Coordinates of C-alpha atoms in Angstrom, one line a residue:
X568 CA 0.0 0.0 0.0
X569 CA 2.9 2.1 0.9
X570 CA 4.5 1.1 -2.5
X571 CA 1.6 2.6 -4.3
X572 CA 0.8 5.9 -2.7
X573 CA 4.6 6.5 -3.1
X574 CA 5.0 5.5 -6.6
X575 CA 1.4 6.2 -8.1
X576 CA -0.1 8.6 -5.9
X577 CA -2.5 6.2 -4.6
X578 CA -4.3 7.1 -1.5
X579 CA -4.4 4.4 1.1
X580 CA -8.3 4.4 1.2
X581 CA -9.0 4.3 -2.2
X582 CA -6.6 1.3 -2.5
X583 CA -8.3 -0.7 -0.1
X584 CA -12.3 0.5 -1.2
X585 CA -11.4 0.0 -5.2
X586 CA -9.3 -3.5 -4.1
X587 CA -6.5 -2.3 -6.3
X588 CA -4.2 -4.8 -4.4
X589 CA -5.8 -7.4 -6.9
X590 CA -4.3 -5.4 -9.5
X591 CA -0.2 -6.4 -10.5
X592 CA 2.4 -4.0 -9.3
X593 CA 3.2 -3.1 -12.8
X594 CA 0.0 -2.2 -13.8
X595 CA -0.9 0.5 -11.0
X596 CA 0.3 3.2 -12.9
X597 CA -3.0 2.8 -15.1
X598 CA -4.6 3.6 -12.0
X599 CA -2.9 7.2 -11.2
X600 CA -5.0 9.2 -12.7
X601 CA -9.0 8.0 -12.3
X602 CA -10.2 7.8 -16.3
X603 CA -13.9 8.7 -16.9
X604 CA -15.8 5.5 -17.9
X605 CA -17.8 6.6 -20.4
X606 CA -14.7 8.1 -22.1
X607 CA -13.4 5.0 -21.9
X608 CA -15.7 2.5 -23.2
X609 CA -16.5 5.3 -26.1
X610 CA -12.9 5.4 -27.1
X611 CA -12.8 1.3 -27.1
X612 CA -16.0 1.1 -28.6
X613 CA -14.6 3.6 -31.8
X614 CA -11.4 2.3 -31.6
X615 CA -9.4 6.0 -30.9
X616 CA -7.7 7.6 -28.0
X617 CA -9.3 8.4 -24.7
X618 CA -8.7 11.8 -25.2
X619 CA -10.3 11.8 -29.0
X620 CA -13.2 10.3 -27.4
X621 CA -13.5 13.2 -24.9
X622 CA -13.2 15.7 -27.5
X623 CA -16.0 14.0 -29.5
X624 CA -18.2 14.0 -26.4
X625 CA -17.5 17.3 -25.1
X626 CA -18.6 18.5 -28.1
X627 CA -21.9 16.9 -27.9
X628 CA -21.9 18.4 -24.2
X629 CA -21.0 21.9 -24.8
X630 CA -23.4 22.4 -28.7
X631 CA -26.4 20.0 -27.9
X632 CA -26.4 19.8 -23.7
X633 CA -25.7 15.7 -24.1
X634 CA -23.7 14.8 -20.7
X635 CA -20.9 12.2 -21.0
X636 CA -23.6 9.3 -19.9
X637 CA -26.2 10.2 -21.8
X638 CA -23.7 10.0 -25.2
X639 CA -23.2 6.0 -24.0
X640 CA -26.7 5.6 -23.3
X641 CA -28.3 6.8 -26.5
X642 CA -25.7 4.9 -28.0
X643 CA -24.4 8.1 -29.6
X644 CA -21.1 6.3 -30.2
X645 CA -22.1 4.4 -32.4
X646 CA -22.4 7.7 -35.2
X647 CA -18.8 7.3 -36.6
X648 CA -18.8 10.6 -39.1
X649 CA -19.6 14.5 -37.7
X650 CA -22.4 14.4 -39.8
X651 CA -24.0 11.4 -39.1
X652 CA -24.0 12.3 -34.9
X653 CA -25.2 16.0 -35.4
X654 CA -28.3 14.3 -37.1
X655 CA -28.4 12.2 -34.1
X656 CA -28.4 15.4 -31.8
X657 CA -30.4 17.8 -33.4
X658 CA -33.5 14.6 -33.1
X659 CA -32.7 14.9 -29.4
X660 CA -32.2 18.1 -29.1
X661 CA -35.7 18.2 -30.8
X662 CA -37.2 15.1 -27.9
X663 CA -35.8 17.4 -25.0
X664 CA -37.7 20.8 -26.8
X665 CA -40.9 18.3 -25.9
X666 CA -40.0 18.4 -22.3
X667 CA -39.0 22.1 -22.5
X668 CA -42.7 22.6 -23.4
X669 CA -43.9 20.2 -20.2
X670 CA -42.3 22.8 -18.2
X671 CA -43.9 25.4 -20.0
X672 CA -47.4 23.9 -19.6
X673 CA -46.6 23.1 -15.9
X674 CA -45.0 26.5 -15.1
X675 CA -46.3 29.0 -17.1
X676 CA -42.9 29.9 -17.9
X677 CA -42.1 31.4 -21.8
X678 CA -40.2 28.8 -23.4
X679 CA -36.7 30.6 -23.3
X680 CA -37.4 30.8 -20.1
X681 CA -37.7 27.1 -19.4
X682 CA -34.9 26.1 -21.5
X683 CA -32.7 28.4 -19.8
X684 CA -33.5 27.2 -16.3
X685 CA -32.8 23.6 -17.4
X686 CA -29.4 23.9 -19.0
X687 CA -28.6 25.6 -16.3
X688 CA -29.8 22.6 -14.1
X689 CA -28.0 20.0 -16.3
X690 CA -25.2 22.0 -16.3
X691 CA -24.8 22.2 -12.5
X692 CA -26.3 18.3 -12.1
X693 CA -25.7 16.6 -15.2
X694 CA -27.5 13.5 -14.4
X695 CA -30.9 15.9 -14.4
X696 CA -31.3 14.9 -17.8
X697 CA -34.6 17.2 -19.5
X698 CA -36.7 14.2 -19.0
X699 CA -36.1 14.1 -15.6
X700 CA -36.4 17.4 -15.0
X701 CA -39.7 17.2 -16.4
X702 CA -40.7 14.1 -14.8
X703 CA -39.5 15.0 -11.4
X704 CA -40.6 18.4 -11.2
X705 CA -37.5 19.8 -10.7
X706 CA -38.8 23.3 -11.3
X707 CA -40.7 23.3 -8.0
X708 CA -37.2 22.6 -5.9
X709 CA -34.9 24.9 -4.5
X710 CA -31.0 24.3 -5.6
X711 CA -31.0 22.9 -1.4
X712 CA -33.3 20.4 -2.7
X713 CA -32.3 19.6 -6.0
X714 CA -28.4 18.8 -4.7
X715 CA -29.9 16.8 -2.1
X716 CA -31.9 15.2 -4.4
X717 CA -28.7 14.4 -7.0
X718 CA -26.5 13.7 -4.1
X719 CA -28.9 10.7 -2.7
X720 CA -28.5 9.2 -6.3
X721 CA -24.7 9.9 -6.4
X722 CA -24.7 7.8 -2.3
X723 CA -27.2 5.0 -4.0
X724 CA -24.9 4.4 -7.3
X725 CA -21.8 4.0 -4.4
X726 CA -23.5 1.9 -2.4
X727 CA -24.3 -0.7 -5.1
X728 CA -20.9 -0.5 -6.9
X729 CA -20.3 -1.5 -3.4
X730 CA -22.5 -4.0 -3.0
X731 CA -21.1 -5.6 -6.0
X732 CA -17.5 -5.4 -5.6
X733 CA -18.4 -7.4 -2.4
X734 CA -20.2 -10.2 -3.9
X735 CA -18.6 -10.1 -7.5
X736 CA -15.0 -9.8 -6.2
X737 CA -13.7 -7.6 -8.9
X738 CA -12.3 -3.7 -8.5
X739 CA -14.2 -0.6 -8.2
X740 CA -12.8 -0.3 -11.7
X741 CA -13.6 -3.8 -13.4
X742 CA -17.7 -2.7 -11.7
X743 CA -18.0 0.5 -13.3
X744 CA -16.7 -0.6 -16.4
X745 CA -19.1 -3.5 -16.6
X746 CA -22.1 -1.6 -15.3
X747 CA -20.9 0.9 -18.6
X748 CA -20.8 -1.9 -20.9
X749 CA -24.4 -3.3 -19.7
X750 CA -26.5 -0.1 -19.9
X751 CA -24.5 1.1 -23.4
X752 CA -25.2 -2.4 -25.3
X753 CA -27.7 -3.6 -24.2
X754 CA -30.1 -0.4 -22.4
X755 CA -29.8 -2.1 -18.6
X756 CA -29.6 1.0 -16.6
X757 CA -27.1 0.8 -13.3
X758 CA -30.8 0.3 -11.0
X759 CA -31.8 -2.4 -13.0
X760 CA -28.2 -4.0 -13.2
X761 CA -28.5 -4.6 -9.1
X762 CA -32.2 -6.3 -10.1
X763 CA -31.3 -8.4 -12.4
X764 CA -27.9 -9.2 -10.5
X765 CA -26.0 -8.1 -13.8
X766 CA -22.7 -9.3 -12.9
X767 CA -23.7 -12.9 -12.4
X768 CA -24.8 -12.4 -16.1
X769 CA -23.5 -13.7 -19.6
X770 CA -24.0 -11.1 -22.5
X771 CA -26.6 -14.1 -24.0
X772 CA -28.9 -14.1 -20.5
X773 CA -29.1 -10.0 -20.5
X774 CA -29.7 -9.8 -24.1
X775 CA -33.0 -12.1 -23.6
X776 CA -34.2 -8.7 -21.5
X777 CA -36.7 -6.3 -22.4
X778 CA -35.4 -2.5 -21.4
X779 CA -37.2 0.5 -21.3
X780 CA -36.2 1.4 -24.6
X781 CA -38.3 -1.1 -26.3
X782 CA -41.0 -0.5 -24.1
X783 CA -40.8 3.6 -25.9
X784 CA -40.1 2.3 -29.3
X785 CA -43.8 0.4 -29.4
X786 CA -45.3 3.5 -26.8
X787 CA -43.5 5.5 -30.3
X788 CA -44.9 3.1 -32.7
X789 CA -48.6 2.2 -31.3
X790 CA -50.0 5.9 -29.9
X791 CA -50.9 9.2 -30.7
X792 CA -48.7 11.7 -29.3
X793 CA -51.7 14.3 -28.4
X794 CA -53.3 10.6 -26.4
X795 CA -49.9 10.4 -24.9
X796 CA -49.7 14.0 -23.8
X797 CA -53.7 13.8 -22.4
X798 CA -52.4 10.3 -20.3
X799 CA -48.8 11.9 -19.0
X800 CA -51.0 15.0 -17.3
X801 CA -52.7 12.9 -14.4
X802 CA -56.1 15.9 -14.2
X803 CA -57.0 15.4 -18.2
X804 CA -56.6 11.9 -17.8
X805 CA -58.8 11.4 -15.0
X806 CA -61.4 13.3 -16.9
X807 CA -61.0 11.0 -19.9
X808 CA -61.4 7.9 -18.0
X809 CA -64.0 9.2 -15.2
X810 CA -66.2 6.2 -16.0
X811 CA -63.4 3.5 -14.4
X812 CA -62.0 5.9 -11.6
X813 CA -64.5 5.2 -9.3
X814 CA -63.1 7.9 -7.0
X815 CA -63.6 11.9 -6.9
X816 CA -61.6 14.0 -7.9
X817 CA -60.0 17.9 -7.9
X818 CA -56.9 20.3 -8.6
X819 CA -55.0 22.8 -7.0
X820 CA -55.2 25.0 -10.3
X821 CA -54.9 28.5 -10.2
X822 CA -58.6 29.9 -9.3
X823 CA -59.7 26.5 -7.6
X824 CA -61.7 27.9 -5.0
X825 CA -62.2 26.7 -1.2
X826 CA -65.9 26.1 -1.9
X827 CA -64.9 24.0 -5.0
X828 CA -62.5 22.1 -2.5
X829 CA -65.0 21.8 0.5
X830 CA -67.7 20.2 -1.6
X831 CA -64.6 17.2 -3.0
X832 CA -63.8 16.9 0.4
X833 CA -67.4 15.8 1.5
X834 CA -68.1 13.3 3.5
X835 CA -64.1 11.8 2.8
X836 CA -61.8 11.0 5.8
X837 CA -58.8 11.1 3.6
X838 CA -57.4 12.4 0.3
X839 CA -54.4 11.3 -1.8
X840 CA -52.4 13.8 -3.5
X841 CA -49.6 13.5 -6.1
X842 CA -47.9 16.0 -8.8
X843 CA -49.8 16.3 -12.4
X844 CA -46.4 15.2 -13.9
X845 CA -44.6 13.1 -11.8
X846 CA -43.7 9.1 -12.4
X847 CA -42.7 6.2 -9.4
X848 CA -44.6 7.7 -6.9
X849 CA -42.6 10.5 -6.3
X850 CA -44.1 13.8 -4.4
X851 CA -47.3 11.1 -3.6
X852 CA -48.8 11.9 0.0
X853 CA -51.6 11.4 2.4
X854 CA -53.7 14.3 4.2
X855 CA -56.3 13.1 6.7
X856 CA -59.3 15.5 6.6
X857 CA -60.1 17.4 9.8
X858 CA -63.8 17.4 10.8
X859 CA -64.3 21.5 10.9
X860 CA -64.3 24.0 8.0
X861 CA -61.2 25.8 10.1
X862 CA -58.7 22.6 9.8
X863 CA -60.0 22.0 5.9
X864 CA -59.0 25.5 5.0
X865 CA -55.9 24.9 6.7
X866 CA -55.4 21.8 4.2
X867 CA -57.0 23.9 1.0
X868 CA -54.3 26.7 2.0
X869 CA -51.3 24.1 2.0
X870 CA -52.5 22.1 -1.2
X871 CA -52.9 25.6 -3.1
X872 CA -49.5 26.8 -2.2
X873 CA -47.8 23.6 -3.5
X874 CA -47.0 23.1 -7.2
X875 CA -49.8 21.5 -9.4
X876 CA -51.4 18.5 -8.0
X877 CA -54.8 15.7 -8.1
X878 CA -55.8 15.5 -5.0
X879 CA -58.2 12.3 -5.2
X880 CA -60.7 10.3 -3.2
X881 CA -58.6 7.3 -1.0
X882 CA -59.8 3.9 -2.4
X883 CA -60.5 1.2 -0.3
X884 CA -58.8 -1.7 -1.3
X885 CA -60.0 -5.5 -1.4
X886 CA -59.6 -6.8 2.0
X887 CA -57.2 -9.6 0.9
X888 CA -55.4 -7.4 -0.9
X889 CA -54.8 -5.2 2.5
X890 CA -53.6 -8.2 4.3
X891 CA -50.6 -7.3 2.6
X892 CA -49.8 -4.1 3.5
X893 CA -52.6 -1.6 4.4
X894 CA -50.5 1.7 3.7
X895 CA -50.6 1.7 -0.1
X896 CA -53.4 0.7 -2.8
X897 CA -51.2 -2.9 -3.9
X898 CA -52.5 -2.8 -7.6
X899 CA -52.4 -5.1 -10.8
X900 CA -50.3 -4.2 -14.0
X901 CA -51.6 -5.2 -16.8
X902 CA -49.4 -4.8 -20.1
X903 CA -52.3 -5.0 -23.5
X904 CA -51.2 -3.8 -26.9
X905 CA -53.6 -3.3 -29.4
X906 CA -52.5 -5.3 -32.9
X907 CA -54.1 -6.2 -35.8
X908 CA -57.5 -5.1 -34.7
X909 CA -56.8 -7.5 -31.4
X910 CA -56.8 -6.4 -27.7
X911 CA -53.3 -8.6 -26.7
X912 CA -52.1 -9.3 -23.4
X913 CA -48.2 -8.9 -23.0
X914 CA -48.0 -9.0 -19.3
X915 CA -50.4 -9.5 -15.7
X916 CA -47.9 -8.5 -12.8
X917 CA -48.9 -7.2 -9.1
X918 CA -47.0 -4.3 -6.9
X919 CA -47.2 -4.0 -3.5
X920 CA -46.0 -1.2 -1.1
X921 CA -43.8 -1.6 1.8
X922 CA -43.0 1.5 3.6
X923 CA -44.6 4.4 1.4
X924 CA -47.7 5.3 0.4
X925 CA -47.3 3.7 -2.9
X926 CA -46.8 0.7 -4.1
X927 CA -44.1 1.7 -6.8
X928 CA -41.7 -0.7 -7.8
X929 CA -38.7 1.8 -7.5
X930 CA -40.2 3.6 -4.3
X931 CA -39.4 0.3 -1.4
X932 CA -42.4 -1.6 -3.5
X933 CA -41.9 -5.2 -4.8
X934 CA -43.5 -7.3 -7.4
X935 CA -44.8 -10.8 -8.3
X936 CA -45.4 -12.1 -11.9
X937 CA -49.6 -13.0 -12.2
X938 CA -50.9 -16.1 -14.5
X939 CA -53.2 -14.2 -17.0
X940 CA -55.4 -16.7 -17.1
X941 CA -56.1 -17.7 -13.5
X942 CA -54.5 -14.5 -11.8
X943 CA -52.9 -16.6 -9.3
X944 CA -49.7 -15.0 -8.3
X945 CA -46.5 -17.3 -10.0
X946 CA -43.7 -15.6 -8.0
X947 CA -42.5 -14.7 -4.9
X948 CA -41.7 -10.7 -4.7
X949 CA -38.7 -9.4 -5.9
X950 CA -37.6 -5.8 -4.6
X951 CA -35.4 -3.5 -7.2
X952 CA -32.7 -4.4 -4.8
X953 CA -32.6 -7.8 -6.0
X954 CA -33.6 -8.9 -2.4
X955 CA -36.8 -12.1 -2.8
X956 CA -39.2 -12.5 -0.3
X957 CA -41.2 -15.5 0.3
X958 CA -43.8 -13.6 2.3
X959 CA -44.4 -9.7 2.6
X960 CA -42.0 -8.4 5.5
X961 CA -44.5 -6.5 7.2
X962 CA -47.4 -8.8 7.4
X963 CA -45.8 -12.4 6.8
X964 CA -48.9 -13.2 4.6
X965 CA -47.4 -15.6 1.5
X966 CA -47.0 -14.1 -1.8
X967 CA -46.7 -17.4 -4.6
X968 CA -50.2 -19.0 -4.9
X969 CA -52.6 -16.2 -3.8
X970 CA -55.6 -15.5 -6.2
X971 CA -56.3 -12.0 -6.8
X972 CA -59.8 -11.2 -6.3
X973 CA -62.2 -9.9 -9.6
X974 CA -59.4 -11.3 -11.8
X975 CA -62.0 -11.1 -14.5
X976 CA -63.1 -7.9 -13.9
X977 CA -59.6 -6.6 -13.7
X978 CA -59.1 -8.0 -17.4
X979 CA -62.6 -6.8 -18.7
X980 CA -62.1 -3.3 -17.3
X981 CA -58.8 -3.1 -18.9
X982 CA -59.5 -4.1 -22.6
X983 CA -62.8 -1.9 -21.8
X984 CA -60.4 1.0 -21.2
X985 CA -58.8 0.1 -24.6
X986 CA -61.2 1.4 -26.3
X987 CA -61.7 4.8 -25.2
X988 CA -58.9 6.5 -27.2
X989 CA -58.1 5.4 -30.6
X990 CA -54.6 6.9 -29.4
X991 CA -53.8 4.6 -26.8
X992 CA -52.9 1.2 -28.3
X993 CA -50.3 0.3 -26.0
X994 CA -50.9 0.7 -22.3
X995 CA -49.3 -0.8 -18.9
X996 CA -52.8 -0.2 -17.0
X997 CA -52.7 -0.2 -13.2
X998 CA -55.6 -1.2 -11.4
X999 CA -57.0 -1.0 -7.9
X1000 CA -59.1 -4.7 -6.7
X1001 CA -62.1 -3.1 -4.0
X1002 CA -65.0 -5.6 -2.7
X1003 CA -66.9 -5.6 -5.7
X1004 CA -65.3 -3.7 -8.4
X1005 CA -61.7 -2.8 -10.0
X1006 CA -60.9 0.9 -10.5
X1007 CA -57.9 2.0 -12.6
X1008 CA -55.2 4.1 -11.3
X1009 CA -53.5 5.6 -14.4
X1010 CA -52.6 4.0 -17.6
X1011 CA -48.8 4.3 -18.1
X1012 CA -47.7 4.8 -21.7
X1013 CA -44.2 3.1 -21.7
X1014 CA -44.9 0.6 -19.5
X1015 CA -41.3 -0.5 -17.6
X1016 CA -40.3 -4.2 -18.3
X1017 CA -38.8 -4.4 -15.3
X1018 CA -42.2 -5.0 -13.1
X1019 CA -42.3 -8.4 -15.0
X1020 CA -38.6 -9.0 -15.2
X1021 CA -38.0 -8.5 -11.1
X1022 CA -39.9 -11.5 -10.7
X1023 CA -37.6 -13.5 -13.0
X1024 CA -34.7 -12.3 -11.9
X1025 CA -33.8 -15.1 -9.6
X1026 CA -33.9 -17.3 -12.2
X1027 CA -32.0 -15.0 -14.6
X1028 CA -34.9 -15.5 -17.3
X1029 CA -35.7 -12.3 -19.4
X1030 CA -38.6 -11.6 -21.3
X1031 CA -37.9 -10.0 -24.4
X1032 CA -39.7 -12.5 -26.6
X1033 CA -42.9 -11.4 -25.2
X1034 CA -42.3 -7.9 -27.1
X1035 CA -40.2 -9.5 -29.7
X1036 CA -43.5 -9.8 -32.2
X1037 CA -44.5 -6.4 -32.2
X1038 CA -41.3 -4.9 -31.8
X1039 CA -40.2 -7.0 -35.2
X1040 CA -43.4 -5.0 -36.7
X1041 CA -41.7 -1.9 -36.7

């Protein structure tokens, strides 16, 4: 160790956290200075020098706003000529003008003025891509709470290159590099790697997985944009799709008035609130309702000072479905493409919380694969930790073999909803079981792969081949 700091300027800890002692004497001079791994795999991948590959990329960084890991994970590497990668750029340059106007719609900002505030945002925090931005609602933080936010990825990504180098064996080195390889070829982003146990992968088991981006390509190739826009903004889909809420519903928009809020709130104990644009739960919360008109104003106050939100009716969830775990609504995904003329069922899976309000796979939920057919439950849950459990931790009631009540509603109501937009052909619907009915929740128009996948993982089975049919279609 002593050898190493002296010769190579290698701090003690870092040669002990990034087991460098596996690493030969004569190769620790690689080591001295800590190489960027995008840089790297982009310079192996085009077959030039590191520092080539960084001037291609900071290029893309400083004229189109494309941070060094978004260039790997668009697979902007791949573009060999100048010409060929600014047509590459300008089309997302053009995707992230589409979240630019999000911002506008949510803010009310001009759209110079939105753009602005987000390259100055990706700039500062370059993993606040425009999509998350928009998604997050990063314009209703404070820089306090956006660094916080950033920094709590930055301690998560640590932890799990951590995690790994524990059970894998290999450097801090030999885990990022890997992790980079995984999400650039074949679109498994660093949360999903820990899933799906990535490193205990060949390149023929990962391959068999379906990512995200084949999920948007058929979202791309199967709706409307103007239906995807209605079902991203949570108010003007509820209004769409009033008939299969089963649930009230009102907005903190500008002008919503107290007496407008007083008459939703009748007769409710509780409401559930959650940002117009926000995915995985985040920003979701609970209010109980005081019994006086005082302590309601008190909660209209609150609710109008906060940035746009539904503030819904709280279901009441099947019984059985409770047992569970009481603090969220556990719901049923159902995957349906429309092809051909023919309602198709991709996937049936089922979410349920743990400690949130939510049951959202990538907010402490977990998931269990569903038999279409029977709707018993196949699987037991798998977390997006990786970690399976047999039986929910908080109640100890037995995941694999339950039977989820009004299955044949739940698949009724959902091909039902099929047919409300001509728009929507491709839908991850997530519904809510009650005593004698199914209410859907929100239909999600790039439905994540992983909700089925999780529950595979242990047996390192993906399944792309359920997508593979449309996807070859397009």
């Amino acid at each position: 160790m002593l050898r190493a700091k002296r010769d190579h300027g290698i701090g003690l800890r870092r040669y002990a956290e990034e087991r460098l002692y596996l690493v030969p004497q004569d190769r620790l001079s690689e080591h001295r200075v800590k190489r960027n791994d995008q840089i790297a795999f982009v310079a192996k991948q085009r077959g030039i020098g590191y520092e080539d590959a960084r001037e291609v990329m900071d290029r893309a960084r400083d004229e189109y706003g494309v941070s060094y890991r978004e260039f790997v994970r668009r697979n902007l590497w791949k573009f060999k000529t100048e010409a060929d990668l600014d047509k590459r750029l300008e089309r997302i340059r053009t995707q992230d003008r589409r979240f630019v106007d999000e911002v506008c719609n949510e803010t009310g900002w001009s759209f110079e003025e939105a753009e602005r505030k987000m390259l100055e945002t990706k700039k500062r925090w370059p993993a606040v891509t425009f999509r998350k931005y928009a998604a997050f609602n990063f314009h209703g933080m404070t820089d306090d709470e956006i660094d916080a936010r950033v920094r709590q990825w930055i301690e998560t990504s640590s932890e799990n290159r951590r995690r790994v180098m524990q059970e894998s064996g290999w450097t801090a080195e030999q885990v990022r590099a890997h992790m980079t390889r995984f999400e650039a070829e074949y679109g498994v982003i660093p949360a999903y790697y820990m899933c799906f146990r990535g490193w205990e992968l060949s390149d023929e088991q990962i391959e068999s997985y379906a990512t995200v981006a084949h999920s948007q390509r058929l979202s791309t190739a199967y709706n409307d944009r103007a239906d995807l826009a209605m079902a991203r903004d949570k108010e003007r889909f509820d209004e769409v799709f009033r008939d299969f809420l089963n649930r009230r519903f009102w907005s903190n928009a500008e002008g919503a008035t107290f007496e407008s809020f007083s008459e939703f709130a009748q007769g409710l104990d509780a409401i559930f609130c959650k940002l117009l644009r926000s995915g995985g739960g985040v920003g979701a919360f609970k209010v109980e309702l005081p019994g006086d008109e005082a302590g309601l104003r008190r909660v209209y106050d609150d609710l109008m000072a906060k940035p746009r939100m539904l503030v819904e009716e709280v279901l009441q969830q099947h019984p059985e479905m409770a047992e569970f775990y009481p603090g969220s609504i556990n719901t049923i995904r159902v995957v349906m493409i429309e092809d051909e003329g023919r309602i198709r069922i991709i996937s049936t899976g089922i979410q349920f919380g743990h400690r949130e309000v939510t049951d959202n796979f990538t907010n402490d939920g977990m998931v269990c694969a569903v038999d279409t057919d029977s709707g018993t439950v196949l699987t037991p849950a798998v977390d997006k930790d990786g970690a399976v459990y047999e039986t929910h931790p908080v109640s100890g009631k037995r995941f694999e073999g339950f039977r989820v009540p009004n299955w044949d509603l739940v698949l009724d109501t959902a091909k039902r909803a099929m047919g409300v937009r001509e728009g929507l052909r491709y839908v991850g619907w997530d519904i809510a079981i009650q005593n004698d009915k199914v209410s859907i929740l929100e239909a999600n128009t790039v439905p994540d792969p992983v909700l089925l996948q999780a529950a595979y993982a242990p047996q390192k089975e993906g399944k792309r081949y359920l997508y593979d049919p449309f996807l070859q279609k397009i």
